[in-house]
mmCIF file of C-alpha atoms in Angstrom:
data_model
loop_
_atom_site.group_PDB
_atom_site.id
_atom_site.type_symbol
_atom_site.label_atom_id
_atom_site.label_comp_id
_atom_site.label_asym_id
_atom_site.label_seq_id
_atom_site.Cartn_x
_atom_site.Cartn_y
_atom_site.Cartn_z
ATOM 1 C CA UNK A 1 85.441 -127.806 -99.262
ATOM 2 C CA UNK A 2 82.575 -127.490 -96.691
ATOM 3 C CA UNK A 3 79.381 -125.167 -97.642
ATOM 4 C CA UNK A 4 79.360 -123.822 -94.134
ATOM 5 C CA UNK A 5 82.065 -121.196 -93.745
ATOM 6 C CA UNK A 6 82.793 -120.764 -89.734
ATOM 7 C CA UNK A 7 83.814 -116.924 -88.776
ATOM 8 C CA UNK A 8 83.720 -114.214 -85.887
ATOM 9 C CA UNK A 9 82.485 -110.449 -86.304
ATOM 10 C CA UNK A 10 82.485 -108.204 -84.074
ATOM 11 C CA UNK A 11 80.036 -105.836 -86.117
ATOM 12 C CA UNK A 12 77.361 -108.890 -86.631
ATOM 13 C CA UNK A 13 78.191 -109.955 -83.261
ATOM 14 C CA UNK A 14 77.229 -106.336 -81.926
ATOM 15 C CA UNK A 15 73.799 -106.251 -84.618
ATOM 16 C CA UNK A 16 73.049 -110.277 -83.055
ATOM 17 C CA UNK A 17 72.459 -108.139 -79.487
ATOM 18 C CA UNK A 18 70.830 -105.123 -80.915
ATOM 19 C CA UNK A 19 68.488 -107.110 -83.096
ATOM 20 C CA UNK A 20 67.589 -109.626 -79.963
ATOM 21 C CA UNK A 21 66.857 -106.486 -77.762
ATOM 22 C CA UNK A 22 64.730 -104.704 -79.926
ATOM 23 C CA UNK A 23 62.680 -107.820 -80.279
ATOM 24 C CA UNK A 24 60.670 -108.603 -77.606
ATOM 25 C CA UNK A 25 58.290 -111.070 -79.162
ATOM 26 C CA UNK A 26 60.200 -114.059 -79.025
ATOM 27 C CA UNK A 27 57.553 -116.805 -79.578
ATOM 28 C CA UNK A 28 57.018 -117.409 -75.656
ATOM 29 C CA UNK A 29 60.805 -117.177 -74.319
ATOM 30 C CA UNK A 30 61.428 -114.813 -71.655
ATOM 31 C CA UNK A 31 62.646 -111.650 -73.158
ATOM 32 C CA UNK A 32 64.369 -110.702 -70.198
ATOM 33 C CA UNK A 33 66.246 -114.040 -69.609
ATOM 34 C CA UNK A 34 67.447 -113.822 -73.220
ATOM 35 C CA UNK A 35 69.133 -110.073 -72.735
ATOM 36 C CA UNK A 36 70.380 -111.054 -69.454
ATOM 37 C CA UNK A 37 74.183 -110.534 -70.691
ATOM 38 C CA UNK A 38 73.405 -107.196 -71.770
ATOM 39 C CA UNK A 39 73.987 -104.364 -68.851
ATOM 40 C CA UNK A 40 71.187 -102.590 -67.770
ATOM 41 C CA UNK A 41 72.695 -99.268 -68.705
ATOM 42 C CA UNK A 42 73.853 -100.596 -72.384
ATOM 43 C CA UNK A 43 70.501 -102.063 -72.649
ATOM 44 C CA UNK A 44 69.038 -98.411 -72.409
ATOM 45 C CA UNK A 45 71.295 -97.080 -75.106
ATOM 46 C CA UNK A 46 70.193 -99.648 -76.959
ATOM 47 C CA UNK A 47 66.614 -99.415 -76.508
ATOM 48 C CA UNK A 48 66.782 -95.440 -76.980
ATOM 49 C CA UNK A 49 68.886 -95.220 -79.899
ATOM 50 C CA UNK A 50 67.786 -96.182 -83.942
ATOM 51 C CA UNK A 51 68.853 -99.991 -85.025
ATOM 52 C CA UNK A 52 72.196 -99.097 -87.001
ATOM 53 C CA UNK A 53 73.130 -96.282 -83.889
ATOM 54 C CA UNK A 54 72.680 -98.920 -81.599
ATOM 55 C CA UNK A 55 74.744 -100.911 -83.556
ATOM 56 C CA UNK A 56 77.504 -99.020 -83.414
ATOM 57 C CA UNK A 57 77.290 -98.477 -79.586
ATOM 58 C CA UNK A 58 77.382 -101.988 -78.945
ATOM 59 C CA UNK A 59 80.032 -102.717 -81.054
ATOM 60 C CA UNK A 60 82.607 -99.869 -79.374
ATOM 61 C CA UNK A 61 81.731 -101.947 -75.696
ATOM 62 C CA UNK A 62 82.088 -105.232 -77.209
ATOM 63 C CA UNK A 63 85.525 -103.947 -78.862
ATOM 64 C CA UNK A 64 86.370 -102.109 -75.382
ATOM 65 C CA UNK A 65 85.380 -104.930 -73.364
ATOM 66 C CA UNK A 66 88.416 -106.138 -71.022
ATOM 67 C CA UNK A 67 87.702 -110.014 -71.484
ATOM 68 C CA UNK A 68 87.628 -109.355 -74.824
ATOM 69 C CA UNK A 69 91.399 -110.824 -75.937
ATOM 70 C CA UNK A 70 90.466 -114.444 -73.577
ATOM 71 C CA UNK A 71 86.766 -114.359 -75.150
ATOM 72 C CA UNK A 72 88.717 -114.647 -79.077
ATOM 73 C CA UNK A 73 90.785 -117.081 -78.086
ATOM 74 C CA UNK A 74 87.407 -119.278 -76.879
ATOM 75 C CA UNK A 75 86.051 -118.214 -80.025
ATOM 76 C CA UNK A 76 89.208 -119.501 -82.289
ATOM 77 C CA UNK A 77 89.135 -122.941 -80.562
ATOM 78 C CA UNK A 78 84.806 -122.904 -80.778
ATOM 79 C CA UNK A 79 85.677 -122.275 -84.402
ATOM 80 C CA UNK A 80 88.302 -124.987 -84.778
ATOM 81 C CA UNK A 81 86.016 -127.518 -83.160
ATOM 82 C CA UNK A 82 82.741 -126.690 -85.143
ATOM 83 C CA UNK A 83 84.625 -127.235 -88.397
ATOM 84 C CA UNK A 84 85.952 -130.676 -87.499
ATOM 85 C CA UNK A 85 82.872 -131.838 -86.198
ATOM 86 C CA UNK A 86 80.804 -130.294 -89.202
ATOM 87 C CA UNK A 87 83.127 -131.737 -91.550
ATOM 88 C CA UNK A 88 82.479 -134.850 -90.771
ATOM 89 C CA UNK A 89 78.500 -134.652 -91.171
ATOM 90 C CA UNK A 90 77.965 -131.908 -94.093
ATOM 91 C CA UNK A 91 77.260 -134.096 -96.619
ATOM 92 C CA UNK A 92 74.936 -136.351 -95.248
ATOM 93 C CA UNK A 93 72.908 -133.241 -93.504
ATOM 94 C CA UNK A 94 72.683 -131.704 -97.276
ATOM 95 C CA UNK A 95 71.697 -134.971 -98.839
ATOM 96 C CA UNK A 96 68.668 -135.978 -96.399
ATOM 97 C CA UNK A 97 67.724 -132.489 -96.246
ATOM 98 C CA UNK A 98 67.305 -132.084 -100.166
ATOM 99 C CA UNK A 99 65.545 -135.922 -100.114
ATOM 100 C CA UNK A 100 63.223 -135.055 -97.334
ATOM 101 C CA UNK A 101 62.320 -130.835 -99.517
ATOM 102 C CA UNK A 102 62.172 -132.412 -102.140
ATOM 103 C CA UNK A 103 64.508 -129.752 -103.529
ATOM 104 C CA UNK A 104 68.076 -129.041 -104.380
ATOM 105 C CA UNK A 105 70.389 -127.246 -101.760
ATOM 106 C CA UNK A 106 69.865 -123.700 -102.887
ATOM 107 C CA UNK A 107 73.783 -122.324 -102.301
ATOM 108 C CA UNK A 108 77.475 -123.715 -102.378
ATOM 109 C CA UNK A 109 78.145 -121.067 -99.388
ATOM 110 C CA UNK A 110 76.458 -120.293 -95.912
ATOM 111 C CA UNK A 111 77.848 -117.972 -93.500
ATOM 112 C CA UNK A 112 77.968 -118.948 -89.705
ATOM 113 C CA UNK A 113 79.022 -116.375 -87.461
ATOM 114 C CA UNK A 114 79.486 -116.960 -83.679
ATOM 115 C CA UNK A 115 77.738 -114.742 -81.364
ATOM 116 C CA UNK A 116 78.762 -113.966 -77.468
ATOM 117 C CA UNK A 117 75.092 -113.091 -77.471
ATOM 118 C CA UNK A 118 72.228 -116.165 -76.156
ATOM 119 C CA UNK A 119 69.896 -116.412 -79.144
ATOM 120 C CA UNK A 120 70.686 -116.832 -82.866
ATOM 121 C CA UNK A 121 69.247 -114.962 -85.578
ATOM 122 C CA UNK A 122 70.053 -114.673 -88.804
ATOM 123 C CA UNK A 123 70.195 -113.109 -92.327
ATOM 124 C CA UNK A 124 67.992 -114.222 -95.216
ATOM 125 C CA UNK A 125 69.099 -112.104 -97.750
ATOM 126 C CA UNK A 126 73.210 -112.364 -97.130
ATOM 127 C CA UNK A 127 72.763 -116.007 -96.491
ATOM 128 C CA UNK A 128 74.469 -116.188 -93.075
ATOM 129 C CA UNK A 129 73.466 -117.201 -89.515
ATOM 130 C CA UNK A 130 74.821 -117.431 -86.016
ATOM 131 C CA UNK A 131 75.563 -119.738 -83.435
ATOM 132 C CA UNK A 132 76.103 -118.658 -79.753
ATOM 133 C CA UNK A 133 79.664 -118.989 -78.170
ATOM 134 C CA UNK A 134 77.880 -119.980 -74.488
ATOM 135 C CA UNK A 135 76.434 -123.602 -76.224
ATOM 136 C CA UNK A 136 77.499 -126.897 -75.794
ATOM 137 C CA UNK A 137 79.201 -128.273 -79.237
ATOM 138 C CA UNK A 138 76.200 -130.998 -79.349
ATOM 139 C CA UNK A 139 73.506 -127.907 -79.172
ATOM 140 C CA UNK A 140 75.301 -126.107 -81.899
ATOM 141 C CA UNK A 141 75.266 -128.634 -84.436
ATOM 142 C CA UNK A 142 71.532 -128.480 -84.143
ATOM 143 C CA UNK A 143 71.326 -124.692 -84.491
ATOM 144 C CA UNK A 144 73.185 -125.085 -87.671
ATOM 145 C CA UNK A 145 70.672 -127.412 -89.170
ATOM 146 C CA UNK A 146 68.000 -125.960 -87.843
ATOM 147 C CA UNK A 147 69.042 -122.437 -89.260
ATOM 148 C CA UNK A 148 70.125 -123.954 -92.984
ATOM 149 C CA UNK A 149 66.923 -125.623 -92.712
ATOM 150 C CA UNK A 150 64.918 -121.897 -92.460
ATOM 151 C CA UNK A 151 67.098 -120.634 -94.876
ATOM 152 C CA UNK A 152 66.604 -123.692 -97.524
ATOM 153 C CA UNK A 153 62.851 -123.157 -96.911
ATOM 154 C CA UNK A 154 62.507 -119.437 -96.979
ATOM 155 C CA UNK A 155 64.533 -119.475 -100.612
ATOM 156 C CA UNK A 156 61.679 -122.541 -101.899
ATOM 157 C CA UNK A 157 58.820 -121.222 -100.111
ATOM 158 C CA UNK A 158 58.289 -118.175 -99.093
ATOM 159 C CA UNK A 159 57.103 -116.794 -102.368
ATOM 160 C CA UNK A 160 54.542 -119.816 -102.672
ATOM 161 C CA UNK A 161 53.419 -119.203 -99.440
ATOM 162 C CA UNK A 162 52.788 -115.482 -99.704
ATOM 163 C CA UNK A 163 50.548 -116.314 -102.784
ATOM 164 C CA UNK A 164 48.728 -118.507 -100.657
ATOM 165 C CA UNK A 165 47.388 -115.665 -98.565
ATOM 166 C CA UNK A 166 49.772 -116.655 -95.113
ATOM 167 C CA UNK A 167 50.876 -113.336 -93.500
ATOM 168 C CA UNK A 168 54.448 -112.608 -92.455
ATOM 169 C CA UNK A 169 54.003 -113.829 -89.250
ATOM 170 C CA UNK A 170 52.242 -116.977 -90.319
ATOM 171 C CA UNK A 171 55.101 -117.801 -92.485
ATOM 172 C CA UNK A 172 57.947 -117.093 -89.508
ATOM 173 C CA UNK A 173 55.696 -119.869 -87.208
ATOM 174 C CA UNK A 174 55.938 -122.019 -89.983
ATOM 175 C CA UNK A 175 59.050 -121.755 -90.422
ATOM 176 C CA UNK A 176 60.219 -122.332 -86.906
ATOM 177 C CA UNK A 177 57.580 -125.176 -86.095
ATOM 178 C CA UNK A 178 59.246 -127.263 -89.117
ATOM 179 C CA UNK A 179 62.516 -127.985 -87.625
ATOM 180 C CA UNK A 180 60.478 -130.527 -85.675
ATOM 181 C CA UNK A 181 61.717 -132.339 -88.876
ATOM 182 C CA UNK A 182 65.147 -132.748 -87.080
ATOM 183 C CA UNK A 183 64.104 -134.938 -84.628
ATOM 184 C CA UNK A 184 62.761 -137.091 -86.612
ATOM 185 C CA UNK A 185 64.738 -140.616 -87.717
ATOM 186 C CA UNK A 186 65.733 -139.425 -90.986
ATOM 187 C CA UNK A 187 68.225 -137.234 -88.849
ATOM 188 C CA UNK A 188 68.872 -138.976 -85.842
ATOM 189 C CA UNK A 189 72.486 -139.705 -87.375
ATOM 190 C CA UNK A 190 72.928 -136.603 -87.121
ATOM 191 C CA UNK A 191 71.015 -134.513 -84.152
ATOM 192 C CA UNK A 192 72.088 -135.558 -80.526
ATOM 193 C CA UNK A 193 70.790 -132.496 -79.044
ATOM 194 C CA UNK A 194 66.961 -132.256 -79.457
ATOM 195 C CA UNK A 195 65.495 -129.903 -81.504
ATOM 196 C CA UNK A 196 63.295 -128.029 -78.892
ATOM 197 C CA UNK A 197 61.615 -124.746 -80.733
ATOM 198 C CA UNK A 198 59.421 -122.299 -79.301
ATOM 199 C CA UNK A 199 56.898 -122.438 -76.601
ATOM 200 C CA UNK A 200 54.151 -120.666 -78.966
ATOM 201 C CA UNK A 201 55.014 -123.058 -81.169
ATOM 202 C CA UNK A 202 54.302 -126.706 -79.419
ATOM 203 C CA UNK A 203 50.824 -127.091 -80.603
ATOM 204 C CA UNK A 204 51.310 -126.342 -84.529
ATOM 205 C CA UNK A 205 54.722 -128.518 -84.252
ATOM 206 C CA UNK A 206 52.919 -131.112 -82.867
ATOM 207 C CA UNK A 207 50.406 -130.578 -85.986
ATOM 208 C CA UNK A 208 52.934 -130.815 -88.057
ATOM 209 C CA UNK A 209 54.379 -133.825 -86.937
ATOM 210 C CA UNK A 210 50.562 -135.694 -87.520
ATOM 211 C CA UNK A 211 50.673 -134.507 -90.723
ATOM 212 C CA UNK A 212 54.208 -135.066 -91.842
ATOM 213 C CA UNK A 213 53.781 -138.952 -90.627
ATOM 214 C CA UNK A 214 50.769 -139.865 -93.176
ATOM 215 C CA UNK A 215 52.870 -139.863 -95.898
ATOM 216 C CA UNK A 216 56.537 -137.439 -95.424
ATOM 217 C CA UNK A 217 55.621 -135.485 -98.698
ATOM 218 C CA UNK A 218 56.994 -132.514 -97.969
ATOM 219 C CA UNK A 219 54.690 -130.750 -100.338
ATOM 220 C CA UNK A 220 51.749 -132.247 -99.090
ATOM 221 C CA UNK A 221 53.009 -131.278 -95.741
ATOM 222 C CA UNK A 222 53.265 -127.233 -96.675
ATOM 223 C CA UNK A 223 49.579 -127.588 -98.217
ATOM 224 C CA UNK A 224 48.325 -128.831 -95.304
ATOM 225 C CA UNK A 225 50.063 -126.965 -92.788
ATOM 226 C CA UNK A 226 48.599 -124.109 -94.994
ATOM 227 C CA UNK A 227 45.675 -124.788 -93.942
ATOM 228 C CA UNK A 228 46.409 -125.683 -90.078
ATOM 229 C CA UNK A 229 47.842 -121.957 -89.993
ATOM 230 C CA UNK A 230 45.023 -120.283 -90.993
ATOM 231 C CA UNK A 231 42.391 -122.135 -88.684
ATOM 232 C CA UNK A 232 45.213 -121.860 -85.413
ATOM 233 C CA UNK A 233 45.021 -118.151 -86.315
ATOM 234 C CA UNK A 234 41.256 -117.317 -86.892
ATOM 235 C CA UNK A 235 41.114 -118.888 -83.165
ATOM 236 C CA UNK A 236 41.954 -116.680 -79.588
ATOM 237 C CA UNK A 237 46.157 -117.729 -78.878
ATOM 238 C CA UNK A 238 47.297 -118.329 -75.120
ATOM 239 C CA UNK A 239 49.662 -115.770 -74.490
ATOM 240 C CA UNK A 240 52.887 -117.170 -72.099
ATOM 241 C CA UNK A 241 52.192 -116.829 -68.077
ATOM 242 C CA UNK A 242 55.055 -114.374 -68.180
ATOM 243 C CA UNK A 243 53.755 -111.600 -70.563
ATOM 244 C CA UNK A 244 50.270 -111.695 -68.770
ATOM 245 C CA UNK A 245 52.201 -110.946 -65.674
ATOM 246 C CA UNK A 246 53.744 -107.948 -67.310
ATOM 247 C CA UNK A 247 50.627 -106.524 -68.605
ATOM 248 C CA UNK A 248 48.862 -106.616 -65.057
ATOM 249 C CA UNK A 249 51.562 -105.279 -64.090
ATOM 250 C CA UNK A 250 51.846 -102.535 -66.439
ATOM 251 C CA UNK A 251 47.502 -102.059 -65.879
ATOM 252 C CA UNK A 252 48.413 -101.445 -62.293
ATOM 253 C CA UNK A 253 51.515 -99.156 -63.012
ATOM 254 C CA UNK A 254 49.142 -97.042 -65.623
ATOM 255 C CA UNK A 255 45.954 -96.939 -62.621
ATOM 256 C CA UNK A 256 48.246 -95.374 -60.077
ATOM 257 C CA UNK A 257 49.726 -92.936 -62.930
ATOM 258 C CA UNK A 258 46.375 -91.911 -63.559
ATOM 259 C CA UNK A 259 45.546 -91.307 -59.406
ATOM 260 C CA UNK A 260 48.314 -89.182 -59.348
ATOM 261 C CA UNK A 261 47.383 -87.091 -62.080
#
């Protein structure tokens, strides 16, 4: 019986588009380029209404939408493939990724939901993520470790790190900069589509790596990268080419409201 239990939902599908649209800080990717599937005038409803409203909207135009019956069939045979390919690697993906923590898989069950939406977030506390319908099977595979990986290390550390004096956001850049750990040989079994991350996020993986090579104690490696967090953040960031852009551009827009006023 595999741990990762493969579904479709049109309500979590609906919240997977809400939650990316309401998020604009995406660690460097393009916000717009990441919505792009949305239409404009959804998008406002969206943006205008409150999370669980918005919810609810989306989920009435997914459910309305005319491609909808040929999209669930894609979805079945997504489904069918995922499980047969999973199947086949489950057991070693648990077993290197409890040798390498240094812990013991925290759950028996993990939810993965398919989204028709481009990113893939998930839920901590339910214990499910998602995997986008629009990826090649390769790409998924790595989205599913990459997401048990942030849910394995959220359940071991994410109390030990809060002690430790790393704000919220700290602890999500951790997070995402350790799945650097999939490209690494103890998973190259396993991974055949690199594990990319975040442009914000090149610098501290890259820190990471350094540190995980002295010795791959994974302890050692949170300590330290502890400590790498809290420098990175005490110095100025480089914000993305993109979202300077916008705020010029915004500047300008707010200068010419002003002249008219």
């Amino acid at each position: 019986m595999l741990k990762v239990k493969f579904n479709y939902n049109i309500n979590k599908d609906a919240w997977s588009w809400v939650a990316i649209a309401k998020d604009k800080n995406l660690w460097g990717l393009n916000w717009k380029n990441e919505i792009a599937y949305i239409p404009k005038e959804l998008l406002s409803k969206i943006l205008k209404s409150s999370f669980s409203r918005a919810v609810k909207i989306t989920e009435n135009y997914i459910e309305n939408n005319p491609k909808r019956t040929y999209k669930e069939i894609l979805i079945k045979s997504e489904i069918d493939s995922l499980k047969k390919t999973w199947g086949t690697i489950e057991e070693k993906y648990f077993k290197i990724l409890a040798v390498i923590t240094q812990k013991p898989i925290f759950s028996e069950n993990f939810g993965c939901f398919l989204t028709t939406g481009f990113m893939c977030p998930y839920n901590q506390k339910d214990n499910w993520f998602m995997i986008s319908v629009w990826h090649s099977l390769p790409f998924s595979i790595t989205t599913i470790c990459h997401e048990i990986m942030h849910l394995q290390f959220l359940h071991d550390y994410k109390n030990y790190l809060e002690k430790k004096g790393l704000k919220n956001n700290q602890i999500e850049d951790l997070k995402e900069s350790l799945t650097f750990l999939l490209n690494e040989p103890e998973f190259e079994e396993i991974i055949l589509s690199e594990d990319i991350g975040y442009p914000e996020h090149i610098k501290l993986r890259k820190k990471l790596k350094s540190i995980w090579l002295k010795d791959k104690n994974f302890q050692n490696l949170i300590d330290r990268a502890i400590l790498a967090i809290k420098k990175s953040y005490s110095q100025p960031r480089n914000e993305p080419a993109f979202i300077k852009k916008e705020k010029k551009k915004k500047a300008k827009e707010g200068k010419r409201s002003g002249e008219k006023k």
